[in-house]
Structure formats: C-alpha cells, structure tokens
CSV table of N, CA and C in Angstrom, one decimal:
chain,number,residue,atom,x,y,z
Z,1,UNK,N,151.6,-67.6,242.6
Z,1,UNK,CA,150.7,-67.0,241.7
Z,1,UNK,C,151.5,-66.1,240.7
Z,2,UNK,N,151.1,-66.2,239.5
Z,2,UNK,CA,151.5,-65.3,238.5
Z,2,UNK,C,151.6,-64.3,238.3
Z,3,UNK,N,152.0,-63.1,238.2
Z,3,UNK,CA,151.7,-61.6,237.8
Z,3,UNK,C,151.7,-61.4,237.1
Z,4,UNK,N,151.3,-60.3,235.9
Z,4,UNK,CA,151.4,-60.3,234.6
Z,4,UNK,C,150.8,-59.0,234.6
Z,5,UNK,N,151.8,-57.8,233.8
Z,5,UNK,CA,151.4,-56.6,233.9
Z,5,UNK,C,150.4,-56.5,232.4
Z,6,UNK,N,149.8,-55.0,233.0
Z,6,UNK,CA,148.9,-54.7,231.8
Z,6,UNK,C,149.5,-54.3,230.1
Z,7,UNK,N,151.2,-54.0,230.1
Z,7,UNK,CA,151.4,-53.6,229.2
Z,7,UNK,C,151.6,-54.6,228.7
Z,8,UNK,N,152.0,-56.0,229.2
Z,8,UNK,CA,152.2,-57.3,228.7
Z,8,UNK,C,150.9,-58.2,227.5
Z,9,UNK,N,150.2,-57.6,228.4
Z,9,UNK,CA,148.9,-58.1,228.2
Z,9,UNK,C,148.3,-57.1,227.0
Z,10,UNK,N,148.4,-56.1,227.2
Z,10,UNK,CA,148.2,-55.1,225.7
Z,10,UNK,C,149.0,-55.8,224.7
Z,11,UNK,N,150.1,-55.8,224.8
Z,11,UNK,CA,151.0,-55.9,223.8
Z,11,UNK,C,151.0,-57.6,223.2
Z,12,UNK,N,150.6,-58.8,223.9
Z,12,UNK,CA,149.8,-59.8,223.7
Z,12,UNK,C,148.5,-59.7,222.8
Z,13,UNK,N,148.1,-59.0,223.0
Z,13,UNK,CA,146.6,-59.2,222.4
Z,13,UNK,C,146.9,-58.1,220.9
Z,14,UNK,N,147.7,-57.2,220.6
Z,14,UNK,CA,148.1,-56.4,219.8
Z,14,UNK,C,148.9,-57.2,218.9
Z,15,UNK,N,149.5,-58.5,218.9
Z,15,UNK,CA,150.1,-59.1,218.4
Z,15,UNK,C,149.2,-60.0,217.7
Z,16,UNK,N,148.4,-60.8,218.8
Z,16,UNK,CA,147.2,-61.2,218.0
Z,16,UNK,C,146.7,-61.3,217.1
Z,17,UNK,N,146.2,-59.6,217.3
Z,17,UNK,CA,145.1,-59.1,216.0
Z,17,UNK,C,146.2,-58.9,215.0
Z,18,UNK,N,147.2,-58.6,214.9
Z,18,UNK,CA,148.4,-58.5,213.8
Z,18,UNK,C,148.4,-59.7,213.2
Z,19,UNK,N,148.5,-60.8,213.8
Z,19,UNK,CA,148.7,-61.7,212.7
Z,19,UNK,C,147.1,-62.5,212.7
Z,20,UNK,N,145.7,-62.1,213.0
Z,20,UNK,CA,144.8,-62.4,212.4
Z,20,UNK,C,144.6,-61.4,211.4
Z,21,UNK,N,144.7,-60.2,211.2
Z,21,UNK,CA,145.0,-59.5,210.1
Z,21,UNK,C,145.5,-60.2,209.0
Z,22,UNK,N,146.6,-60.4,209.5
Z,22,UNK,CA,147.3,-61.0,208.1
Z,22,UNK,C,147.1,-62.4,207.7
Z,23,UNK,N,146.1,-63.2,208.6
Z,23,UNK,CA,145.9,-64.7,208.3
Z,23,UNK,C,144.4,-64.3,207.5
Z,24,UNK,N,143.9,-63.3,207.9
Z,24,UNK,CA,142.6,-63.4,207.1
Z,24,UNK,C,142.2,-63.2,205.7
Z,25,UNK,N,141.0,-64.0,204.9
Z,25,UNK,CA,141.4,-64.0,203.3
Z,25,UNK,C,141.5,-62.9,203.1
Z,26,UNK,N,141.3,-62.4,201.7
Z,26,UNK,CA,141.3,-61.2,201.0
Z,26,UNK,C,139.7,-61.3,200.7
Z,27,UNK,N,139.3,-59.9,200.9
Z,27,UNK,CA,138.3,-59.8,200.3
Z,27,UNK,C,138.0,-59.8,198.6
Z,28,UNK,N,136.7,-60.6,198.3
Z,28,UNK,CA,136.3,-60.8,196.9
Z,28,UNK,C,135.9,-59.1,196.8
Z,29,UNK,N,135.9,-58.6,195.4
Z,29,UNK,CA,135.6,-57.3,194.8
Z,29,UNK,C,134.2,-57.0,194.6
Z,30,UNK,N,132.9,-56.6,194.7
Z,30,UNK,CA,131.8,-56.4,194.0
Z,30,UNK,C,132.2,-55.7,192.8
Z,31,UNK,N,132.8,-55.6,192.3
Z,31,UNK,CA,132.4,-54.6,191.0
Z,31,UNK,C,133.2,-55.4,189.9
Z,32,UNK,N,132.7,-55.1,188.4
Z,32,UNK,CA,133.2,-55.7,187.5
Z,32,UNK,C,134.8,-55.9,187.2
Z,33,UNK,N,135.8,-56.9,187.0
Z,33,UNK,CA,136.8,-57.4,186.4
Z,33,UNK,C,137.1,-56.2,185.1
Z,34,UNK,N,136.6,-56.2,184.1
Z,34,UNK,CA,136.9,-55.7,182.9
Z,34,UNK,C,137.1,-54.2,183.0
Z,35,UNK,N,138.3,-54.2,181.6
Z,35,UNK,CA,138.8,-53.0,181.5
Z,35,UNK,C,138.1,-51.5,181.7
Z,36,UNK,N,138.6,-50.4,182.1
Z,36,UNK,CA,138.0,-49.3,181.8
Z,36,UNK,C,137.3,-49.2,180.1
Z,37,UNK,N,136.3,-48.7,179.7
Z,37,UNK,CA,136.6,-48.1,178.5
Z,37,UNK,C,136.0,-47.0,178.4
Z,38,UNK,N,137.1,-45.8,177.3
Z,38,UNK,CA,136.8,-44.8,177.6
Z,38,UNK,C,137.3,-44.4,176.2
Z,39,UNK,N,136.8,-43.3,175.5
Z,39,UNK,CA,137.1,-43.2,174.3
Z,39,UNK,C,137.3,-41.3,174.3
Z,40,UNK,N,138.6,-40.8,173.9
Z,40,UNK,CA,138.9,-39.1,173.6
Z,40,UNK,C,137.5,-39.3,172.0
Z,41,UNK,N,136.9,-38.3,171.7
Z,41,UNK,CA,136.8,-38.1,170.7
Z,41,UNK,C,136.2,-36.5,170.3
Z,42,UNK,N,136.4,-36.3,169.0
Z,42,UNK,CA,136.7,-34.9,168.6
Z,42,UNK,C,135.9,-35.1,167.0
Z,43,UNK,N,135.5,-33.8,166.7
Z,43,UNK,CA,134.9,-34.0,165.2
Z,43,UNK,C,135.3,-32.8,165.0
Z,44,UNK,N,135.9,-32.5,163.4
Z,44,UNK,CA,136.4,-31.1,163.0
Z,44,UNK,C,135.6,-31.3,161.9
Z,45,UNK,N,135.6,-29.7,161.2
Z,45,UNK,CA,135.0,-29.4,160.0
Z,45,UNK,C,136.0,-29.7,158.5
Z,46,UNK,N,136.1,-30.2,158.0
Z,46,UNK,CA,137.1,-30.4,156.9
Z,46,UNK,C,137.2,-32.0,156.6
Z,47,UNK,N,138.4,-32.2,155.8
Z,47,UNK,CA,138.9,-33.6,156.0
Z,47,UNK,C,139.9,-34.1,156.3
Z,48,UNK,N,140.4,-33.2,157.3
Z,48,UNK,CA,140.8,-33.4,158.5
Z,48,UNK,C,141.3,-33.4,160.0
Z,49,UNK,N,141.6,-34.5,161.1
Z,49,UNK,CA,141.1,-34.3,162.5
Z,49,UNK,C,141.3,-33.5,162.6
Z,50,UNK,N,141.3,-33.0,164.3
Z,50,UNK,CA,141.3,-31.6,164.9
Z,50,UNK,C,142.9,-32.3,165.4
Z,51,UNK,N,143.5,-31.3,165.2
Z,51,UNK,CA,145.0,-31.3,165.8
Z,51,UNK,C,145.4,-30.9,167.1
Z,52,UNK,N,143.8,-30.1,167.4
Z,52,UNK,CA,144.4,-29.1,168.7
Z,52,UNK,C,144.2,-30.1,170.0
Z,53,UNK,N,144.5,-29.7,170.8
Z,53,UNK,CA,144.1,-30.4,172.1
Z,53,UNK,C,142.6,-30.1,172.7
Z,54,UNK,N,141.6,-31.2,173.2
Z,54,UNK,CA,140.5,-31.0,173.7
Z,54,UNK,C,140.1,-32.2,173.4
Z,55,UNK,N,137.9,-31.9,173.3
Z,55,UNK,CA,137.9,-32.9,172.4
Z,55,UNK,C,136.8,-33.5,174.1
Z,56,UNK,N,136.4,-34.2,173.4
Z,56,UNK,CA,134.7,-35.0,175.0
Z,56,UNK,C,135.4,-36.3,175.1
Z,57,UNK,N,135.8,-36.5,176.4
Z,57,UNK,CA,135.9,-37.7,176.7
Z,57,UNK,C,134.8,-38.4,177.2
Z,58,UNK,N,134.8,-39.8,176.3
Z,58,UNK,CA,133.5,-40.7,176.9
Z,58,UNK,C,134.0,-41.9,177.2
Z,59,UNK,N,133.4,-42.2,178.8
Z,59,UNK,CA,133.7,-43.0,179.7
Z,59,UNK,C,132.4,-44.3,179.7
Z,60,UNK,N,132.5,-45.1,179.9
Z,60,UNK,CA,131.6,-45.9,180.0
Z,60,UNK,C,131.4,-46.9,180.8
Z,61,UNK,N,132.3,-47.0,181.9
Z,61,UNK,CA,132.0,-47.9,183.2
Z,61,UNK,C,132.0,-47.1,184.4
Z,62,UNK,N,131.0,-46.5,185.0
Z,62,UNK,CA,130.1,-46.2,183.9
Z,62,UNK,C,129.8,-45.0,182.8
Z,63,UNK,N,128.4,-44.8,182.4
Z,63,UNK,CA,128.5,-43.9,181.2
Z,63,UNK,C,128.6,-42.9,181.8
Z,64,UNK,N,129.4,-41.9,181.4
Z,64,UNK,CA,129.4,-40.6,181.8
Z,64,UNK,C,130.4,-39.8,180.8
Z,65,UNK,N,130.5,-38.4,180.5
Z,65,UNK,CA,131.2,-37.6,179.7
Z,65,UNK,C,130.9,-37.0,178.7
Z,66,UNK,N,129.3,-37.4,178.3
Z,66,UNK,CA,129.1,-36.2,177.2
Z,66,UNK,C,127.4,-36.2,177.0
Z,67,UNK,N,126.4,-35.6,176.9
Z,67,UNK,CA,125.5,-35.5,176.7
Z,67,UNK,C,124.8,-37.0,176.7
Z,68,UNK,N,124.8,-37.7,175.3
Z,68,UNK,CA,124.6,-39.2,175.2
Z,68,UNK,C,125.6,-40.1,175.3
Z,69,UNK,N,125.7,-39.9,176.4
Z,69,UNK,CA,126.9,-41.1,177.2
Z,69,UNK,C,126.4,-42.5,177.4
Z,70,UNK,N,125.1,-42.5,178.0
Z,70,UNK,CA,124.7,-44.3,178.0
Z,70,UNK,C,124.5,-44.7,176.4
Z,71,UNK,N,123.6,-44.1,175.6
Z,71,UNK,CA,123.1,-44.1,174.5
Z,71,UNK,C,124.5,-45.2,173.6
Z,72,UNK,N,125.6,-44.1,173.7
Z,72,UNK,CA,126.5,-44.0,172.6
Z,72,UNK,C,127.6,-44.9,173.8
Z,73,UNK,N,127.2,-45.5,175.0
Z,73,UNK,CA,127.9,-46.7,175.6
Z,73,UNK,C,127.4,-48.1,175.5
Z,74,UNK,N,126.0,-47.9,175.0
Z,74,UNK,CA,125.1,-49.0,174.6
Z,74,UNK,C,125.2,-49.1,173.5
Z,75,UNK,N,125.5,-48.7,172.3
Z,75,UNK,CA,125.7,-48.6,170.7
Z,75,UNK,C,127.1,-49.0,170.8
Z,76,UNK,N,128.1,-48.9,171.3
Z,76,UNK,CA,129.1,-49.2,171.3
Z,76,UNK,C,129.8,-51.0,171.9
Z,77,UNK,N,129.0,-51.0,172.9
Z,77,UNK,CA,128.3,-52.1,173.5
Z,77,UNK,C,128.3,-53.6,172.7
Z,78,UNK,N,126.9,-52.9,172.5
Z,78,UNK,CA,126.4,-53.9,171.2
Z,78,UNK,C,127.2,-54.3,170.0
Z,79,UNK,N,128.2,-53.1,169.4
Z,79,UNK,CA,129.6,-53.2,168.2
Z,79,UNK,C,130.6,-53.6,168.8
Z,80,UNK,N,130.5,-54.3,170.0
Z,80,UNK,CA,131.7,-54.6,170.7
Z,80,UNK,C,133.0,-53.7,170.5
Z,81,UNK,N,132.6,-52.4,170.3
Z,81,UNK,CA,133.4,-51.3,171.1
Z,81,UNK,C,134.2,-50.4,169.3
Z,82,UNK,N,133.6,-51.4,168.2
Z,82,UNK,CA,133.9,-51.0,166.8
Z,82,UNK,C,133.2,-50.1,166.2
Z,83,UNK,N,133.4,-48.6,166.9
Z,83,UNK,CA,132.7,-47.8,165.7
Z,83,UNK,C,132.1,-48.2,164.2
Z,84,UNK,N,132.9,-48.9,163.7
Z,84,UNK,CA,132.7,-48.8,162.2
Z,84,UNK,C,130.9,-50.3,162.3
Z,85,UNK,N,131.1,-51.1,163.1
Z,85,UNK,CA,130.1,-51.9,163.2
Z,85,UNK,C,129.1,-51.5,164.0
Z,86,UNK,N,128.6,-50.3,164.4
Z,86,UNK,CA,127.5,-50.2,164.7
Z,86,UNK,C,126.4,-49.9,163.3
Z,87,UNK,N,125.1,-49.7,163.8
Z,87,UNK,CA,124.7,-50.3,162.5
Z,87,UNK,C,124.1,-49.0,162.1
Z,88,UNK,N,123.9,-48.6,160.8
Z,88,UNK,CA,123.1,-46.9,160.7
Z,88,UNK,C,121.9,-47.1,160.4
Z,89,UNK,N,121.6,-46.1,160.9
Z,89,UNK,CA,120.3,-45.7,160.5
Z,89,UNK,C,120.1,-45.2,159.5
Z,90,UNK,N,118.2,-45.7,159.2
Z,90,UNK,CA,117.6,-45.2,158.1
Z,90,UNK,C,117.2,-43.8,158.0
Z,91,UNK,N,117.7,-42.8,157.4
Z,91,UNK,CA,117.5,-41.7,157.5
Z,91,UNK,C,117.9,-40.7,156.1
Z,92,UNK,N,117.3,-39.9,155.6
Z,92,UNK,CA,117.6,-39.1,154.4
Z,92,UNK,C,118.1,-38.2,155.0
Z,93,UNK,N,119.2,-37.6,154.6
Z,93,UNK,CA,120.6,-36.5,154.2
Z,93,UNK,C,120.6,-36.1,153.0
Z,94,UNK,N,120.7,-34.6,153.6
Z,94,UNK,CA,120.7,-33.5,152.3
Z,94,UNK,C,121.8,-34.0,151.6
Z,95,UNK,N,122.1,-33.9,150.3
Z,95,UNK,CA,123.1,-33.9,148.9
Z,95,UNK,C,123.9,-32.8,149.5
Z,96,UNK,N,124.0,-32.5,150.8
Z,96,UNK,CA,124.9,-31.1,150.7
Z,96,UNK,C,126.4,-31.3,151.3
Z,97,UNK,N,127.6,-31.3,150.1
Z,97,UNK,CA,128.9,-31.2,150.7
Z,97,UNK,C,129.4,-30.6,151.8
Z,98,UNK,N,129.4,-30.8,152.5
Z,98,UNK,CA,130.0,-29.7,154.1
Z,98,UNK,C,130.9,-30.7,155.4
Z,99,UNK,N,131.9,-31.5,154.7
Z,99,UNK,CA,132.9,-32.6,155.3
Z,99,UNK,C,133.2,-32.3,156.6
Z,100,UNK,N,132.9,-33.6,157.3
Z,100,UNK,CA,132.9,-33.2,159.1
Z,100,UNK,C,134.2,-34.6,159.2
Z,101,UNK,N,135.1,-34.6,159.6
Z,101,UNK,CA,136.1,-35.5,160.2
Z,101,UNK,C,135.8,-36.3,161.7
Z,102,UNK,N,135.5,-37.4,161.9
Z,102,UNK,CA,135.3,-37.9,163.1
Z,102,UNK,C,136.7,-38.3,163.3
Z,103,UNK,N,137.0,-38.5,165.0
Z,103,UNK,CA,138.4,-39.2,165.4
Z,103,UNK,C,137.6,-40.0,166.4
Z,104,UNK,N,138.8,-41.2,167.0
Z,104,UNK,CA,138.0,-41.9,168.6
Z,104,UNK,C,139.4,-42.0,168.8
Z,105,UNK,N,139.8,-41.6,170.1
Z,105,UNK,CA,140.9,-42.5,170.8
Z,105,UNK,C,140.6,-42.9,172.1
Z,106,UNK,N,141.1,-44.5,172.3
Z,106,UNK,CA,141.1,-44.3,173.8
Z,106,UNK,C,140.9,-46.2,173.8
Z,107,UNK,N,140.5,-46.4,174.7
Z,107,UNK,CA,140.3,-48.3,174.8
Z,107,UNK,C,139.1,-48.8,174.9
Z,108,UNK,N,138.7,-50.0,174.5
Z,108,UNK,CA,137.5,-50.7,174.8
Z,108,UNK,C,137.4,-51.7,175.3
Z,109,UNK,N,137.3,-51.8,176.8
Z,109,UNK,CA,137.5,-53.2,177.7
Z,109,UNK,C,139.0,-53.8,177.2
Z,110,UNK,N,139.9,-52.6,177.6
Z,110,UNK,CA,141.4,-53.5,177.3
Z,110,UNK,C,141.7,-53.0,176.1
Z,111,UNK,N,141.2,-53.3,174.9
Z,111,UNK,CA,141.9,-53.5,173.6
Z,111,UNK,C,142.2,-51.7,173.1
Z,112,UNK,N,142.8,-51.9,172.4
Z,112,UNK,CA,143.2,-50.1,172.0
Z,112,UNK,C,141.9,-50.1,170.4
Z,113,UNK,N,142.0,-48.7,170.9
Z,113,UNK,CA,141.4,-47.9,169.6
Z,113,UNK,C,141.6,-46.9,168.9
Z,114,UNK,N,141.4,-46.9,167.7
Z,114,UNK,CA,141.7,-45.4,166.7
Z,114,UNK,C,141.1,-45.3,165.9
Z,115,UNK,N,140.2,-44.4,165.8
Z,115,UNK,CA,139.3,-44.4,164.4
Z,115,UNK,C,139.4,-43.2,164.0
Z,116,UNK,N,139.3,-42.9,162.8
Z,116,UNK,CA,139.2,-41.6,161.8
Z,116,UNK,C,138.2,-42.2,160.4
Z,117,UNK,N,137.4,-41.3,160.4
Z,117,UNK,CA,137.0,-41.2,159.3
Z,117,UNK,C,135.9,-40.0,158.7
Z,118,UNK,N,136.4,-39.2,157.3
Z,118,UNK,CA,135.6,-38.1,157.0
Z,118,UNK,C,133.9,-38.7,156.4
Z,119,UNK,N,133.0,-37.9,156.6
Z,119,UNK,CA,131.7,-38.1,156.2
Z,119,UNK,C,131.8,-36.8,155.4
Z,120,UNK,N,130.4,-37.0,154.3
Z,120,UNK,CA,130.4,-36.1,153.4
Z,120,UNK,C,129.2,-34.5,154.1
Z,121,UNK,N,128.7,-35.2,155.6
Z,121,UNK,CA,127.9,-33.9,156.2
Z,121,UNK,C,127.7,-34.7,157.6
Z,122,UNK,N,127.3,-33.4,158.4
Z,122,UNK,CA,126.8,-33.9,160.1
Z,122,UNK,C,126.0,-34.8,160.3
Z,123,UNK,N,124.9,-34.9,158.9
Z,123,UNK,CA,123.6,-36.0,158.7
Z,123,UNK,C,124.4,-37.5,158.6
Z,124,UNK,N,125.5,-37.3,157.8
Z,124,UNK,CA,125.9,-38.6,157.8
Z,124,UNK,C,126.5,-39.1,158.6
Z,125,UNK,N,127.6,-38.3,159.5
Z,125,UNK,CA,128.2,-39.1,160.6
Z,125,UNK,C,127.0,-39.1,162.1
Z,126,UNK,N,126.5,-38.6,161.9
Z,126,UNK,CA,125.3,-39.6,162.9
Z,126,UNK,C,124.2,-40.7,162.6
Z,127,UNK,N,124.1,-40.3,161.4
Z,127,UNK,CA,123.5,-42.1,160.9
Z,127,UNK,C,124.4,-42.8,160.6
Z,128,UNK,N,125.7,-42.9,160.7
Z,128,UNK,CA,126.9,-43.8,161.1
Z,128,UNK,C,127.2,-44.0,162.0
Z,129,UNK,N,127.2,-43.5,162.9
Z,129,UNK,CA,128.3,-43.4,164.1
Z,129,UNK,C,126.7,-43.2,165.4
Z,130,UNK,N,125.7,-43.0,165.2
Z,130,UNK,CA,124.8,-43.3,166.1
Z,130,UNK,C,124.9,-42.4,167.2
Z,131,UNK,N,124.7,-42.1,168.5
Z,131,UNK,CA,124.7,-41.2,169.6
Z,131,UNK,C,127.0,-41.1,170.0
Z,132,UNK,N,127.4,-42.0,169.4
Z,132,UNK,CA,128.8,-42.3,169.6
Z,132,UNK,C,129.5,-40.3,169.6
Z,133,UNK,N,129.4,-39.8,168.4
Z,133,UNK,CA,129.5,-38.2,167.9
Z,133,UNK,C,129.0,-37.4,168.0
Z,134,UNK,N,127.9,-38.0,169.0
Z,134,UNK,CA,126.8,-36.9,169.2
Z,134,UNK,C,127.0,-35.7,170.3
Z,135,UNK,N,127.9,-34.7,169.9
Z,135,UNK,CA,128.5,-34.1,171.2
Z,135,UNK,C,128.1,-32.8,171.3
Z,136,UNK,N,127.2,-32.5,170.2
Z,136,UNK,CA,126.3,-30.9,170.4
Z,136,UNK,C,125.1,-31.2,170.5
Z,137,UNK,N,124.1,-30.0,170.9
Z,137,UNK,CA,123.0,-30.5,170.9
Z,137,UNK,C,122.0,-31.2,171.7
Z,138,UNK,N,120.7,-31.5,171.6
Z,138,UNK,CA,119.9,-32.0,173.1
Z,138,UNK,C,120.7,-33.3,172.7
C-alpha cells in the first residue's frame, strides 16, 4: 500500500488549479471597445483663448463634468464629435458686440481635437455650439 503525505497532496492539487488558471479563456469585457472621449474646454471674454490653466473638463463615457454633460454629449454625439457641425439654433441675439472666445481640447472616440473660435456675444456661441459651452448657469 501506498502512502502519500498531506503536503504532497496539497501541493498536487495547488499545481492543478495553477495551470487551470492559466488554461482558462479570458474573459469577454461588458463594457464598450471605443475610445474615451473627453474634451478640456474654456470660454474667455475677448478674441482670445484663456491662456491660464483650468477650464471644465467634459467627459462623456459616460457624461459627466459640467452641468450639461449628457445634453452637450448627445449634441456632440450626433456631430460625430465636430463642434463646428452641430447644428444651431433658431434663436434672436442682441446686435451687441461683447466677443466671447470658445476653445475644445481633448479626443473624440480616439481621434484628436482642437477647436477655437470667437463669436460676436454669449447669445451666439450657444446657438452654435449648443449645451457643448454651456458651463455657467442652470
């Protein structure tokens, strides 16, 4: 008859599960493949950016980081991630000179982004730019 001690036998079965570990598949992911995207953006008064450091970061997988985060992740969405193609609204704006600078940095599902562009008042860069610059305010 055989003997066979217990630390044999631990160390058997420890071996085992080591290499069923490592024979076993990988698990598949639930969550989406696609890039982060996430955009720095900043609006200054003048015609031009803000230089200093700060500035709302908006995140959008999911929406989160500024007031209208899903809104201005759904508008973005839809422009496939191109500020300049979302679409404006119909809306009247005072005749009043008061130049606001928009900036965007950051990615959109992978691809890079940069945008700047001055509007001639706050009325107009939100019937352009939609909830995207909407960073004061309800």
């Amino acid at each position: 008859m055989t003997h066979t001690s217990v630390k044999a036998v631990r160390a058997g079965l420890l071996a085992a599960l080591v290499l069923l570990a490592c024979a076993a598949p990988a698990r598949a992911t639930t969550g989406h493949l696609a890039p982060d995207s996430y955009l720095l953006l900043t609006v200054s008064q003048g015609e031009t950016p803000a230089t200093a450091q700060g500035g709302t970061l908006l995140r959008c997988d999911p929406p989160r980081g500024h007031r209208h985060a899903a809104d201005a992740c759904a508008e973005l969405a839809a422009a496939d991630g191109r500020i300049t193609a979302i679409p404006a609204k119909d809306v009247f704006c005072p005749m009043l000179y008061a130049p606001v600078t928009a900036h965007a940095r950051g990615t959109w599902r992978g691809q890079p982004v940069e945008y700047t562009e001055t509007f001639p008042n706050s009325c107009m860069l939100a019937a352009r730019t939609g909830s995207v610059f909407a960073l004061d305010g309800p």
